[in-house]
Amino acid sequence: MDIYHQTLAELCVGLEKGDFTSVELTQSLLDRVAVEDKRLNSFITITATEALAAAASADEARANGNTGALNGLPIVHKDIFCTKGVKTTCGSKMLDNFISPYSATVVKKIANAGAVVLGKCNMDEFAMGSSNETSFFGPVRNPWNLECTPGGSSGGSAASVAARLVPAATGTDTGGSIRQPAALTGTVGLKPTYGRVSRYGMIAFASSLDQAGMITRSVEDAARMLGVMAGFDKRDSTSINQAVPDYLASIGKSIKGLRIGIARQHFDEGLDERTRTKVKDAISVLESMGATTIEIDLPNINLSVPTYYVVAPAECSSNLSRFDGVRFGYRAENAEDLLDLYCRSRGEGFGDEVKRRIMTGAYVLSAGYYDAYYIKAQQVRQLIADDFKEAFFNVDLIVGPTTPSPAFKLGDKVDDPIQMYLNDIYTVGANLAGLPAMSIPCGFVNDMPVGLHLVGPHFGEEVLLRCGHQYQQETDWHMACPEAFK
Ligand code: GLN
């Protein structure tokens, strides 16, 4: 099998056996990126020199019998993670000139585990979007159909993993930005519990919702990555001090007796018929493996999109106030005075979607509207979280579709924000409630991948990974490779 088709687990075996070195592996993937990414635009920065140096150190460490969980394995980072000495843009003109002076905790942990970072991936500007079309660096294309979007905002991460440019990528998920692109590209995307992975050094969009996770081709690889990324960080006051389980050890157990909740609301109108069929088929597979399904009710889940689109812009308007043209990032030229500098730097540095969010956020937080919008949204958020809590008294996880339909064409929704926002209908609930959730491939509609969405209770990553891994032992949807990248 060509080296680029291999998962982290398979590459690990190859490195261990000495079939190839990390330097050879890294060089071959860098060569592939140089050629194939012209069609995708999934990278913003390629860090070839740093990657080859890291690969050489990994080979040396292995020779000395010293191997971390990701030793010598190539990965990429979403360009939202601060990476010391490397350009970190967050998909924005605002940070096009920003070389980070420090690394995010996630970046450090992955480096300490021996991984080789090939570069930084394209994304929607400041992670705001569901199609990667808001990036200052241009849209990313979907490897399954180059006229379609790969989803967003971690679209570069998802496209590069789906096209076999790299076996694994980091991503972030505020309302679905790991799971939605994973679904649309036929990859695995896991958003851990809020607080499971450190947010330190991850450029903030909406701090009470943002969480780092990963996109891989197999659930087993997601388990491996999570084991490295998870854990308490004193630099993130919302990170939780709870032991990190051995995720790889737990995925092998059977799902016999697992109680799977099926929420009526996840199958309401708005779900594409053929996607519904694929998701139902996947649920039947889980039943045939010994899981039982239980109908549940999430009465307030239909309010999750409007709730999210009040809370997330509110937090973003506050977080993005730091980009003022003074301390770092883009600065407008020839400003007349300080106010002119602020206004023009922000006016020229941010794209339309980011401005729309900042304005919405400033509005819902303003004195006259705070109670009517922001406080109300926080109250509804609590109701949504309570619905999940209630459901998890009776079920071990909740399963449904990740997105209402497969990937759409580039340009189709970019001028219609409401249509774009509705892509998040099944994913934002997990962020509002802080729950872990994962998308895994479960079939194709018109040759485009469809995702199965699994949501677990707080710190229930093990049950998601176990269920997903067992499903992947019975099915091979996750092995499919886009024709154009074979
Ligand atoms: N699509 C959602 C948004 O535009 C979610 C983004 C995300 O998870 N970062 O806000």
Coordinates of C-alpha atoms and ligand atoms in Angstrom, one line a residue:
M1 CA 0.0 0.0 0.0
D2 CA 1.3 3.5 -0.9
I3 CA 2.6 5.2 2.2
Y4 CA 0.2 8.1 1.9
H5 CA -2.9 5.8 2.2
Q6 CA -1.7 4.6 5.6
T7 CA -3.3 5.6 8.9
L8 CA -1.2 6.7 11.9
A9 CA -1.5 3.2 13.4
E10 CA -0.2 1.6 10.1
L11 CA 2.6 4.2 9.7
C12 CA 3.6 3.5 13.3
V13 CA 4.0 -0.2 12.5
G14 CA 6.1 0.7 9.4
L15 CA 8.4 3.0 11.3
E16 CA 8.8 0.5 14.1
K17 CA 9.7 -2.3 11.7
G18 CA 12.1 -0.1 9.8
D19 CA 10.2 -0.3 6.5
F20 CA 10.9 3.4 6.1
T21 CA 12.3 6.2 8.2
S22 CA 10.4 9.3 9.4
V23 CA 12.6 11.4 7.1
E24 CA 11.6 9.3 4.1
L25 CA 7.9 9.4 5.1
T26 CA 8.0 13.1 5.6
Q27 CA 9.8 13.8 2.3
S28 CA 7.3 11.7 0.4
L29 CA 4.3 13.5 2.0
L30 CA 5.9 16.9 1.4
D31 CA 6.4 16.0 -2.3
R32 CA 2.8 15.0 -2.5
V33 CA 1.6 18.2 -0.8
A34 CA 3.6 20.3 -3.2
V35 CA 1.9 18.7 -6.2
E36 CA -1.6 17.8 -5.0
D37 CA -2.4 20.8 -2.8
K38 CA -2.5 23.0 -5.9
R39 CA -5.9 21.5 -6.5
L40 CA -7.2 21.9 -2.9
N41 CA -5.6 25.0 -1.3
S42 CA -5.7 23.2 2.0
F43 CA -2.4 24.6 3.3
I44 CA -1.6 28.2 4.2
T45 CA 2.0 27.5 5.2
I46 CA 4.2 24.5 4.5
T47 CA 7.0 24.0 7.1
A48 CA 9.2 21.7 5.1
T49 CA 12.6 22.6 6.7
E50 CA 11.2 22.3 10.3
A51 CA 9.4 19.1 9.4
L52 CA 12.5 17.4 8.0
A53 CA 14.5 18.5 11.1
A54 CA 11.8 17.1 13.4
A55 CA 11.7 13.9 11.4
A56 CA 15.5 13.4 11.7
S57 CA 15.2 13.9 15.5
A58 CA 12.3 11.4 15.6
D59 CA 14.4 8.8 13.7
E60 CA 17.3 9.4 16.2
A61 CA 15.0 9.1 19.2
R62 CA 13.6 5.8 17.8
A63 CA 17.1 4.5 17.3
N64 CA 17.8 5.3 20.9
G65 CA 14.7 3.4 21.9
N66 CA 12.9 6.6 22.9
T67 CA 9.5 6.9 21.2
G68 CA 6.5 9.1 22.0
A69 CA 3.0 8.1 21.0
L70 CA 3.4 10.1 17.7
N71 CA 7.1 9.6 17.1
G72 CA 8.0 10.4 13.5
L73 CA 4.3 10.6 12.4
P74 CA 3.3 13.5 10.1
I75 CA 0.4 15.8 11.1
V76 CA -0.8 19.3 10.3
H77 CA -2.2 22.1 12.5
K78 CA -5.2 24.2 11.8
D79 CA -3.8 27.7 11.4
I80 CA -5.6 28.8 14.6
F81 CA -3.0 27.3 16.8
C82 CA -0.1 29.6 17.7
T83 CA 3.1 28.0 16.6
K84 CA 6.4 29.5 17.8
G85 CA 8.4 31.1 15.0
V86 CA 5.8 30.2 12.3
K87 CA 3.2 32.4 10.6
T88 CA -0.1 31.9 12.4
T89 CA -2.9 33.6 10.4
C90 CA -6.2 32.3 11.6
G91 CA -7.3 32.6 8.0
S92 CA -7.3 36.4 8.2
K93 CA -5.6 39.3 6.6
M94 CA -5.5 40.7 10.1
L95 CA -2.8 38.1 11.1
D96 CA -1.2 37.6 7.7
N97 CA 2.1 39.1 9.1
F98 CA 1.9 37.4 12.5
I99 CA 4.8 35.2 13.6
S100 CA 3.8 33.7 16.9
P101 CA 6.3 34.2 19.8
Y102 CA 5.0 31.1 21.6
S103 CA 3.3 27.8 20.9
A104 CA -0.2 26.6 22.0
T105 CA -0.3 23.8 24.5
V106 CA -1.7 21.5 21.9
V107 CA 1.2 22.3 19.6
K108 CA 3.7 21.6 22.4
K109 CA 2.1 18.4 23.4
I110 CA 2.0 17.0 19.9
A111 CA 5.6 18.0 19.3
N112 CA 6.6 16.4 22.6
A113 CA 5.0 13.2 21.5
G114 CA 7.4 13.2 18.5
A115 CA 5.1 14.3 15.7
V116 CA 6.3 15.9 12.5
V117 CA 4.3 19.0 11.6
L118 CA 4.1 19.5 7.8
G119 CA 2.4 22.9 8.0
K120 CA -0.5 25.0 8.9
C121 CA -3.9 24.5 7.3
N122 CA -6.4 26.8 5.7
M123 CA -9.6 27.7 7.6
D124 CA -12.5 30.1 7.6
E125 CA -11.4 33.5 8.9
F126 CA -11.2 33.3 12.7
A127 CA -13.1 30.0 12.4
M128 CA -16.3 31.7 11.4
G129 CA -17.9 29.7 8.6
S130 CA -19.2 26.4 7.4
S131 CA -17.6 26.2 4.0
N132 CA -14.1 27.6 4.2
E133 CA -15.1 30.4 1.9
T134 CA -14.5 33.2 4.4
S135 CA -10.7 32.5 4.4
F136 CA -8.5 35.4 3.3
F137 CA -6.4 32.8 1.6
G138 CA -9.2 31.6 -0.7
P139 CA -11.6 28.6 -0.4
V140 CA -10.5 25.0 0.1
R141 CA -11.9 22.5 -2.3
N142 CA -13.4 19.1 -1.4
P143 CA -11.3 16.2 -2.6
W144 CA -14.5 14.2 -3.5
N145 CA -15.6 16.9 -5.9
L146 CA -13.4 19.9 -6.5
E147 CA -16.5 22.1 -7.2
C148 CA -17.8 21.5 -3.7
T149 CA -16.8 22.9 -0.3
P150 CA -15.1 20.7 2.2
G151 CA -17.1 22.3 5.0
G152 CA -15.7 24.6 7.6
S153 CA -14.1 26.1 9.5
S154 CA -11.5 23.3 9.7
G155 CA -11.8 22.7 6.0
G156 CA -8.1 22.7 5.2
S157 CA -7.5 20.1 7.9
A158 CA -10.4 17.9 6.6
A159 CA -9.5 18.2 2.9
S160 CA -5.8 17.4 3.5
V161 CA -6.6 14.3 5.5
A162 CA -9.3 13.1 3.1
A163 CA -7.0 13.6 0.1
R164 CA -4.2 11.6 1.8
L165 CA -1.8 14.5 2.0
V166 CA -1.4 13.8 5.7
P167 CA -2.9 11.1 8.1
A168 CA -4.1 13.5 10.8
A169 CA -4.8 17.1 11.5
T170 CA -5.7 19.3 14.5
G171 CA -8.9 21.3 14.3
T172 CA -11.2 23.4 16.5
D173 CA -14.9 23.2 17.0
T174 CA -17.0 26.1 18.3
G175 CA -20.3 25.0 16.7
G176 CA -19.3 22.1 14.5
S177 CA -16.1 23.1 12.7
I178 CA -14.4 19.7 13.2
R179 CA -17.4 17.5 12.7
Q180 CA -19.1 19.2 9.8
P181 CA -16.0 19.2 7.5
A182 CA -15.2 15.7 8.7
A183 CA -18.7 14.6 7.6
L184 CA -18.4 16.4 4.2
T185 CA -15.0 14.9 3.4
G186 CA -15.6 11.3 4.7
T187 CA -13.1 11.6 7.6
V188 CA -13.4 11.2 11.4
G189 CA -13.7 14.4 13.5
L190 CA -13.8 14.5 17.2
K191 CA -14.7 17.5 19.4
P192 CA -13.8 16.5 23.0
T193 CA -15.6 17.7 26.1
Y194 CA -15.2 21.4 26.9
G195 CA -12.2 21.6 29.2
R196 CA -10.7 18.2 28.1
V197 CA -8.1 19.8 25.8
S198 CA -6.3 23.1 26.6
R199 CA -7.3 26.2 24.7
Y200 CA -4.1 28.0 25.6
G201 CA -2.6 29.5 22.5
M202 CA -5.6 28.6 20.4
I203 CA -6.8 31.9 18.9
A204 CA -10.2 32.6 20.6
F205 CA -13.4 32.9 18.7
A206 CA -16.1 32.1 21.4
S207 CA -14.3 31.1 24.5
S208 CA -17.2 29.2 26.2
L209 CA -17.7 27.1 23.1
D210 CA -14.3 26.6 21.5
Q211 CA -12.6 23.3 21.9
A212 CA -9.6 21.7 20.1
G213 CA -9.8 18.3 18.6
M214 CA -8.7 16.3 15.6
I215 CA -9.5 15.0 12.1
T216 CA -8.2 11.6 11.1
R217 CA -9.2 8.7 8.8
S218 CA -9.9 6.1 11.5
V219 CA -11.4 6.3 15.0
E220 CA -8.4 4.4 16.3
D221 CA -6.2 7.3 15.2
A222 CA -8.5 9.8 16.8
A223 CA -8.0 7.9 20.1
R224 CA -4.3 8.0 19.7
M225 CA -4.3 11.8 19.1
L226 CA -6.7 12.5 22.0
G227 CA -4.4 10.6 24.3
V228 CA -1.7 13.1 23.4
M229 CA -3.7 16.3 23.3
A230 CA -5.9 15.9 26.4
G231 CA -5.1 16.9 29.9
F232 CA -5.1 19.7 32.5
D233 CA -3.2 22.9 31.7
K234 CA -2.7 25.5 34.4
R235 CA -2.5 28.1 31.6
D236 CA -6.2 27.5 30.7
S237 CA -8.5 28.3 33.6
T238 CA -11.3 26.3 32.0
S239 CA -9.2 23.2 31.5
I240 CA -10.3 20.4 33.8
N241 CA -8.0 18.5 36.1
Q242 CA -9.2 15.0 35.4
A243 CA -7.0 12.0 34.6
V244 CA -6.7 11.1 30.9
P245 CA -7.8 7.5 30.3
D246 CA -6.0 5.2 27.9
Y247 CA -8.3 5.8 25.0
L248 CA -6.5 3.3 22.7
A249 CA -7.0 0.5 25.3
S250 CA -10.8 1.1 25.6
I251 CA -11.8 1.1 21.9
G252 CA -11.5 -2.7 21.5
K253 CA -14.4 -3.5 23.8
S254 CA -17.7 -4.7 22.3
I255 CA -20.7 -2.4 22.1
K256 CA -23.1 -5.1 23.2
G257 CA -25.7 -3.6 25.5
L258 CA -24.8 0.0 24.6
R259 CA -27.9 2.2 24.9
I260 CA -28.1 4.5 21.9
G261 CA -30.5 7.5 22.0
I262 CA -32.3 8.5 18.9
A263 CA -33.8 12.0 19.1
R264 CA -36.9 12.6 17.0
Q265 CA -35.8 16.2 16.5
H266 CA -32.7 15.0 14.6
F267 CA -34.8 13.4 11.9
D268 CA -37.3 16.2 11.4
E269 CA -37.9 18.0 8.1
G270 CA -34.8 19.7 6.8
L271 CA -32.9 16.5 6.7
D272 CA -32.1 15.3 3.2
E273 CA -34.0 12.0 2.5
R274 CA -31.0 10.1 1.2
T275 CA -28.8 11.3 4.1
R276 CA -31.6 10.1 6.5
T277 CA -31.4 6.6 4.9
K278 CA -27.7 6.4 5.3
V279 CA -27.8 7.4 8.9
K280 CA -30.7 4.9 9.6
D281 CA -28.6 2.2 7.9
A282 CA -25.7 2.9 10.2
I283 CA -27.9 2.7 13.2
S284 CA -29.1 -0.7 12.0
V285 CA -25.5 -1.8 11.8
L286 CA -24.9 -0.7 15.5
E287 CA -28.1 -2.6 16.5
S288 CA -26.9 -5.7 14.7
M289 CA -23.7 -5.5 16.8
G290 CA -25.7 -5.6 20.0
A291 CA -26.5 -2.0 20.8
T292 CA -30.1 -1.1 21.7
T293 CA -31.8 2.0 20.5
I294 CA -34.1 4.1 22.6
E295 CA -36.2 7.0 21.4
I296 CA -35.4 10.2 23.3
D297 CA -36.6 13.8 23.2
L298 CA -34.5 16.9 23.1
P299 CA -37.4 19.4 23.2
N300 CA -35.3 22.6 23.0
I301 CA -32.6 21.4 20.5
N302 CA -34.4 23.3 17.7
L303 CA -33.5 26.5 19.4
S304 CA -29.8 25.7 19.3
V305 CA -28.9 27.6 16.1
P306 CA -30.5 30.9 17.1
T307 CA -29.0 30.5 20.6
Y308 CA -25.6 29.8 19.2
Y309 CA -25.8 32.8 16.8
V310 CA -26.3 35.1 19.8
V311 CA -23.8 33.6 22.2
A312 CA -20.9 33.0 19.7
P313 CA -21.0 36.5 18.1
A314 CA -21.3 38.1 21.6
E315 CA -18.1 36.4 22.7
C316 CA -16.4 37.0 19.4
S317 CA -17.1 40.7 19.5
S318 CA -15.3 40.8 22.9
N319 CA -12.4 38.4 21.9
L320 CA -11.7 40.2 18.6
S321 CA -11.4 43.6 20.2
R322 CA -7.7 42.9 20.8
F323 CA -7.0 43.2 17.0
D324 CA -6.7 47.0 17.0
G325 CA -3.7 47.6 14.7
V326 CA -1.5 48.6 17.7
R327 CA 0.1 45.6 19.2
F328 CA 0.3 43.0 16.5
G329 CA -1.3 42.1 13.2
Y330 CA -2.4 44.3 10.4
R331 CA -2.0 48.0 10.7
A332 CA -3.5 50.5 8.3
E333 CA -1.1 53.0 6.8
N334 CA -1.0 56.8 7.3
A335 CA -3.6 56.9 10.1
E336 CA -4.7 60.4 11.0
D337 CA -5.2 59.7 14.7
L338 CA -5.7 56.8 17.0
L339 CA -9.4 56.3 16.3
D340 CA -8.7 56.4 12.6
L341 CA -6.0 53.7 13.1
Y342 CA -8.4 51.5 15.0
C343 CA -11.2 51.9 12.5
R344 CA -9.2 51.5 9.4
S345 CA -7.0 48.6 10.7
R346 CA -10.1 46.7 11.6
G347 CA -12.1 47.8 8.6
E348 CA -9.3 46.7 6.2
G349 CA -8.0 43.7 8.2
F350 CA -11.3 41.8 8.8
G351 CA -13.5 40.1 6.2
D352 CA -17.3 40.5 5.8
E353 CA -18.4 37.5 7.9
V354 CA -16.1 38.5 10.8
K355 CA -17.5 42.0 10.7
R356 CA -21.1 40.7 10.6
R357 CA -20.4 38.6 13.7
I358 CA -18.7 41.5 15.6
M359 CA -21.6 43.8 14.8
T360 CA -24.2 41.2 15.8
G361 CA -22.2 40.6 19.0
A362 CA -21.9 44.2 19.9
Y363 CA -25.6 44.6 19.3
V364 CA -26.8 41.8 21.5
L365 CA -24.5 42.9 24.3
S366 CA -25.5 46.6 24.1
A367 CA -27.3 48.1 27.1
G368 CA -30.7 48.2 25.5
Y369 CA -30.7 44.6 24.1
Y370 CA -28.6 42.7 26.6
D371 CA -31.6 41.2 28.5
A372 CA -33.6 40.5 25.4
Y373 CA -30.9 38.7 23.5
Y374 CA -27.8 37.8 25.4
I375 CA -29.4 36.9 28.7
K376 CA -32.3 35.1 27.0
A377 CA -29.8 33.1 24.9
Q378 CA -27.9 32.0 28.0
Q379 CA -31.2 30.9 29.6
V380 CA -32.1 28.8 26.5
R381 CA -28.6 27.4 26.5
Q382 CA -29.2 26.1 30.0
L383 CA -32.5 24.5 28.8
I384 CA -30.6 22.7 26.0
A385 CA -27.9 21.5 28.3
D386 CA -30.6 20.2 30.7
D387 CA -32.3 18.3 27.9
F388 CA -29.0 16.4 27.2
K389 CA -28.5 15.8 30.9
E390 CA -32.0 14.3 31.2
A391 CA -31.4 12.1 28.1
F392 CA -28.1 10.7 29.5
F393 CA -30.0 9.3 32.5
N394 CA -31.3 6.7 30.0
V395 CA -28.8 6.4 27.2
D396 CA -25.0 6.0 26.9
L397 CA -24.8 8.2 23.7
I398 CA -27.0 9.9 21.1
V399 CA -26.7 9.2 17.5
G400 CA -28.0 11.1 14.4
P401 CA -26.8 12.9 11.3
T402 CA -23.9 15.3 11.4
T403 CA -25.2 17.6 8.7
P404 CA -28.6 18.0 7.0
S405 CA -27.1 17.2 3.5
P406 CA -23.8 16.2 1.8
A407 CA -21.3 18.8 0.6
F408 CA -22.8 21.8 -1.3
K409 CA -21.2 23.7 -4.2
L410 CA -18.7 26.5 -3.6
G411 CA -20.6 29.8 -4.0
D412 CA -24.0 28.2 -3.3
K413 CA -24.6 29.6 0.2
V414 CA -21.9 32.2 0.7
D415 CA -24.4 35.1 0.1
D416 CA -27.0 33.6 2.3
P417 CA -25.8 33.6 5.9
I418 CA -29.0 32.0 7.3
Q419 CA -28.7 29.0 4.9
M420 CA -25.0 28.8 5.9
Y421 CA -25.8 28.9 9.6
L422 CA -28.4 26.1 9.2
N423 CA -25.6 23.7 8.4
D424 CA -24.8 23.6 12.1
I425 CA -28.2 22.5 13.2
Y426 CA -27.1 19.1 14.5
T427 CA -23.7 20.1 15.8
V428 CA -24.0 23.3 17.8
G429 CA -26.0 21.6 20.6
A430 CA -23.0 19.7 21.8
N431 CA -21.0 23.0 22.0
L432 CA -23.7 24.8 23.9
A433 CA -23.8 21.9 26.4
G434 CA -20.0 21.3 26.5
L435 CA -20.4 17.7 25.4
P436 CA -18.0 15.5 23.5
A437 CA -19.1 14.6 19.9
M438 CA -17.7 12.9 16.9
S439 CA -18.6 12.4 13.2
I440 CA -17.6 9.2 11.4
P441 CA -18.2 8.4 7.7
C442 CA -21.4 6.2 7.2
G443 CA -21.9 6.1 3.4
F444 CA -22.3 8.2 0.2
V445 CA -25.1 10.1 -1.4
N446 CA -24.4 10.9 -5.0
D447 CA -20.8 9.9 -4.5
M448 CA -20.4 12.5 -1.7
P449 CA -19.7 11.3 1.9
V450 CA -22.2 11.4 4.7
G451 CA -21.4 11.6 8.5
L452 CA -22.9 9.8 11.5
H453 CA -22.9 12.0 14.6
L454 CA -22.3 10.6 18.0
V455 CA -22.8 12.7 21.2
G456 CA -21.7 11.5 24.6
P457 CA -22.0 12.7 28.2
H458 CA -19.3 15.0 29.7
F459 CA -16.0 13.1 29.6
G460 CA -17.6 10.3 27.6
E461 CA -15.0 10.3 24.9
E462 CA -14.3 6.6 25.5
V463 CA -17.8 5.5 24.7
L464 CA -17.8 7.6 21.5
L465 CA -14.5 6.2 20.4
R466 CA -15.4 2.6 21.3
C467 CA -18.7 2.8 19.4
G468 CA -17.0 4.5 16.4
H469 CA -14.1 2.0 16.3
Q470 CA -16.4 -1.0 16.6
Y471 CA -18.5 0.4 13.7
Q472 CA -15.4 0.8 11.6
Q473 CA -14.6 -2.9 12.3
E474 CA -17.9 -3.8 10.6
T475 CA -17.9 -1.2 7.8
D476 CA -15.3 0.2 5.4
W477 CA -16.7 3.7 4.6
H478 CA -13.7 5.3 6.2
M479 CA -11.3 3.5 3.9
A480 CA -12.7 5.0 0.7
C481 CA -10.3 7.3 -1.1
P482 CA -11.5 10.1 -3.4
E483 CA -10.9 8.9 -7.0
A484 CA -8.8 12.0 -7.9
F485 CA -6.4 11.4 -5.1
K486 CA -5.8 7.7 -5.3
Ligands
GLN1 N1 -20.1 27.2 11.4 C1 -20.1 27.7 12.7 C2 -19.8 29.2 12.7 O1 -19.7 29.7 11.6 C3 -19.2 27.0 13.6 C4 -17.8 27.4 13.5 C5 -16.8 26.7 14.4 O2 -17.2 25.7 14.9 N2 -15.7 27.3 14.5 O3 -19.8 29.8 13.7

